[in-house]
Every structure is written in structure tokens, then in C-alpha cells.
Short mmCIF file of C-alpha atoms in Angstrom, two decimals:
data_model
loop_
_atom_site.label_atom_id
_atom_site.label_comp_id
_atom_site.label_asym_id
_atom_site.label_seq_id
_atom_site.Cartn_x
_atom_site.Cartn_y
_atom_site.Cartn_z
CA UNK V 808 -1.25 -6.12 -5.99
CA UNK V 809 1.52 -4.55 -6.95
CA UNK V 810 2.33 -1.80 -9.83
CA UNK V 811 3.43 -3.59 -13.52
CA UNK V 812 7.29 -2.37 -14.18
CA UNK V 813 7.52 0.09 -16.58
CA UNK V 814 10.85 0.81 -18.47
CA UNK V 815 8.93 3.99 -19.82
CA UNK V 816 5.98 5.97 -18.85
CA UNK V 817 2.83 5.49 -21.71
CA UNK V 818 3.21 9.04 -23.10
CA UNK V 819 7.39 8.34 -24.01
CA UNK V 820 6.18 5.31 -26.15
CA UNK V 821 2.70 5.65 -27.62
CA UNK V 822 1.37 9.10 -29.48
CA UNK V 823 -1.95 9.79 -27.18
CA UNK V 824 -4.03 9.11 -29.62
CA UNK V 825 -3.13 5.68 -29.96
CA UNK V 826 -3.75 4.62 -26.46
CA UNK V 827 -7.33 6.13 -27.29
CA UNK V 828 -7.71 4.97 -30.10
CA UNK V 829 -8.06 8.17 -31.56
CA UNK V 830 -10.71 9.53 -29.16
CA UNK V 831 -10.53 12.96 -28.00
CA UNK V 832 -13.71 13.07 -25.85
CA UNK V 833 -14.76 10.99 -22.69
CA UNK V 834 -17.64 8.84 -22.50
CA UNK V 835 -18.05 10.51 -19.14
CA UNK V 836 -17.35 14.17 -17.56
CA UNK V 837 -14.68 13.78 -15.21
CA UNK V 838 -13.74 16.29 -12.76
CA UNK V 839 -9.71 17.21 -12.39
CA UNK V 840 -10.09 16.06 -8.76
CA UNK V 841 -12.46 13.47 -8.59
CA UNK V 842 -11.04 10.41 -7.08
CA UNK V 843 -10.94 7.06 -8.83
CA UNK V 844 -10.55 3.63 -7.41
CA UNK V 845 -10.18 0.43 -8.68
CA UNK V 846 -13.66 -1.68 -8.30
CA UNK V 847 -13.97 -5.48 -7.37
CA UNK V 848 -14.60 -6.31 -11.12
CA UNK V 849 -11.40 -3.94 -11.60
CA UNK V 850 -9.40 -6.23 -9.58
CA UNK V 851 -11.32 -9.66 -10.37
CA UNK V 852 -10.72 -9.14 -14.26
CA UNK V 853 -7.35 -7.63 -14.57
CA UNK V 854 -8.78 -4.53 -15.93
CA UNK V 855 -10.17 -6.30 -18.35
CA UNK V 856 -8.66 -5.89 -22.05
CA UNK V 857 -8.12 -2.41 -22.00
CA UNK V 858 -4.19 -2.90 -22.13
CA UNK V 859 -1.22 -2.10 -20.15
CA UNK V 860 -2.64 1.64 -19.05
CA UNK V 861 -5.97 -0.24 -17.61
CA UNK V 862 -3.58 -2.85 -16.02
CA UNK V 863 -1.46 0.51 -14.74
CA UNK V 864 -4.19 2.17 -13.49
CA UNK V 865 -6.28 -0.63 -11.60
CA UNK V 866 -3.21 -1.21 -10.07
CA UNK V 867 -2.57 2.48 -9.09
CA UNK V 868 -6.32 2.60 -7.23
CA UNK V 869 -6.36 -0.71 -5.61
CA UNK V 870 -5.88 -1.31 -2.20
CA UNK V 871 -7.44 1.60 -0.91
CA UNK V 872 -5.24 3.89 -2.50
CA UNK V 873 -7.69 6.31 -4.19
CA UNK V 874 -6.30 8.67 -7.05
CA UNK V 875 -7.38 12.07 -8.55
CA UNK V 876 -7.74 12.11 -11.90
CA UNK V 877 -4.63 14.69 -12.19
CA UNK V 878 -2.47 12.30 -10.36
CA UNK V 879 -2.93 9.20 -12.73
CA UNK V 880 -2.36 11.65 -15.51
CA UNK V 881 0.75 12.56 -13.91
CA UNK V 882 2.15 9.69 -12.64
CA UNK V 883 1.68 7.87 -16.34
CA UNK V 884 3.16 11.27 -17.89
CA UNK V 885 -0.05 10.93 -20.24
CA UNK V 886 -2.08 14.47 -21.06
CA UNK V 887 -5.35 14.78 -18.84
CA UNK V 888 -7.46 14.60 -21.98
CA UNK V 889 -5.85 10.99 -22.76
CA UNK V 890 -5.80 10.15 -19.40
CA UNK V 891 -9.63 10.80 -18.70
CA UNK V 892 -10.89 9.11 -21.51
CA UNK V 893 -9.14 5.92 -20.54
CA UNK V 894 -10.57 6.67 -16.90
CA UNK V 895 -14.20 7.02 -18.44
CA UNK V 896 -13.70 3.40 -20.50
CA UNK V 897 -13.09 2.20 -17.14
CA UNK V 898 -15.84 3.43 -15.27
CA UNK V 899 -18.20 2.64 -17.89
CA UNK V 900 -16.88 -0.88 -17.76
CA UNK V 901 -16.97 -0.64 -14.17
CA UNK V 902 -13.27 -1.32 -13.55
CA UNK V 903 -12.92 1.75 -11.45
CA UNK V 904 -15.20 3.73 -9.58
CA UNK V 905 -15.07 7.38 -9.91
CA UNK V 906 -16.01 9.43 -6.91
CA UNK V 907 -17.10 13.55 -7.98
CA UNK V 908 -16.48 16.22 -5.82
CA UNK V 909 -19.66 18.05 -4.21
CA UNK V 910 -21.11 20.61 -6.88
CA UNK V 911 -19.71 24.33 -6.25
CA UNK V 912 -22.49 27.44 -5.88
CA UNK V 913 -20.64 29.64 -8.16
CA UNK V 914 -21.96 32.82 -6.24
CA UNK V 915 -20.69 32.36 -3.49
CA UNK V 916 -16.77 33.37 -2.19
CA UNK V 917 -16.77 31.12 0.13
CA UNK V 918 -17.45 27.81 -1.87
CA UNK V 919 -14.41 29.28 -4.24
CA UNK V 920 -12.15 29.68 -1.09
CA UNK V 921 -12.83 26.32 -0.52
CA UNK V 922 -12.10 24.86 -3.92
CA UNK V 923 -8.81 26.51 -4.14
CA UNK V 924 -7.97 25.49 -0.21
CA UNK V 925 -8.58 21.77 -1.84
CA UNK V 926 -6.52 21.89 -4.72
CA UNK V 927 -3.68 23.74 -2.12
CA UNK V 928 -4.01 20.57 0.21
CA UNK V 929 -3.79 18.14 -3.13
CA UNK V 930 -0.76 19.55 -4.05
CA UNK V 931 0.45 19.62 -0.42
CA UNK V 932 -0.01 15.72 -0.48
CA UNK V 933 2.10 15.49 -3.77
#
């Protein structure tokens, strides 16, 4: 599948809280850096009738080609707030499967050395 052509990305053409319907918060807690990917139903239903952004997305995560949450945010040019609500509507529809990253022991240094090596390597990959 490949990606719809866009003249313009979402956030040039719709105020964000139109393409949530004026929602601020997320039916689910989504981590910055957990990974989404587009499910069988995601790809069997077109994203269902979520719109062009659903349509954008499924397409983005298909194939094998997992996304963070931060990189679907940035590669629609949509705010992460707007962009993880319309993740969460697809996960609760089960469009796209979202994948967390392993819970963090905030006492230790070493877990937060880690974090911060992960988000380096993310933005390596950019």
C-alpha cells in the first residue's frame, strides 16, 4: 500500500481541533515513543471512517513499517496532542496496534541512561 498524496500536510488545512473533533484528551495513554502499526482490520477496512488522517496513518504503519508516536505527529505536521488522540481512536477501533515501551524504575540512573540513549538512537534514525 502506498501513502495517499497530499498537496498539504493535515495541520496547514484543518485547525486541530477539527480533526478531533474538538477532543483534547486520548481515549488511551500513549507514550511519545511507543510504536504503532497498522493491524489486519487496519488494512482490511481502510482505516475505517476515521478520514483522510486514519487513511494517512494506516498507511504510514503498514507493511512492517512501525512508527513512534512522535514520528506520525511529525511527519503529518499535526501537534502530538492531536496526533495521539487520533492514534487512541485507532487503537480502540483496532486499526492500529500500539506497542508501549517497558515501564522505567524511576530510582534508578541507569534505567534513565537508558531512556535518553533511546530517544538519542530515535533521533539518530530520523
Amino acid at each position: 500500500m502506498t501513502l495517499p498524496e497530499r498537496d498539504e500536510p493535515t495541520g496547514a488545512l484543518v485547525r486541530p481541533y477539527a480533526v478531533t473533533r474538538g477532543r483534547t484528551r486520548p481515549k488511551l495513554e500513549i507514550a511519545l515513543e511507543a510504536l504503532v502499526e497498522t493491524t489486519v482490520r487496519g488494512r482490511s477496512t481502510g482505516a475505517g471512517r476515521g478520514g483522510s488522517e486514519h487513511q494517512y496513518i494506516a498507511a504510514m504503519c503498514d507493511g512492517g513499517r512501525v512508527q513512534s508516536l512522535a514520528e506520525i505527529a511529525a511527519r503529518m505536521q499535526l501537534p502530538l496532542g492531536v496526533a495521539r488522540v487520533i492514534v487512541a481512536d485507532m487503537a480502540t477501533d483496532g486499526l492500529v496496534a500500539v506497542y508501549e515501551p517497558t515501564s522505567l524504575d524511576d530510582e534508578s540512573d541507569a534505567v534513565g541512561t537508558e531512556l535518553l540513549e533511546r530517544v538519542l538512537s530515535g533521533l539518530r534514525r530520523l
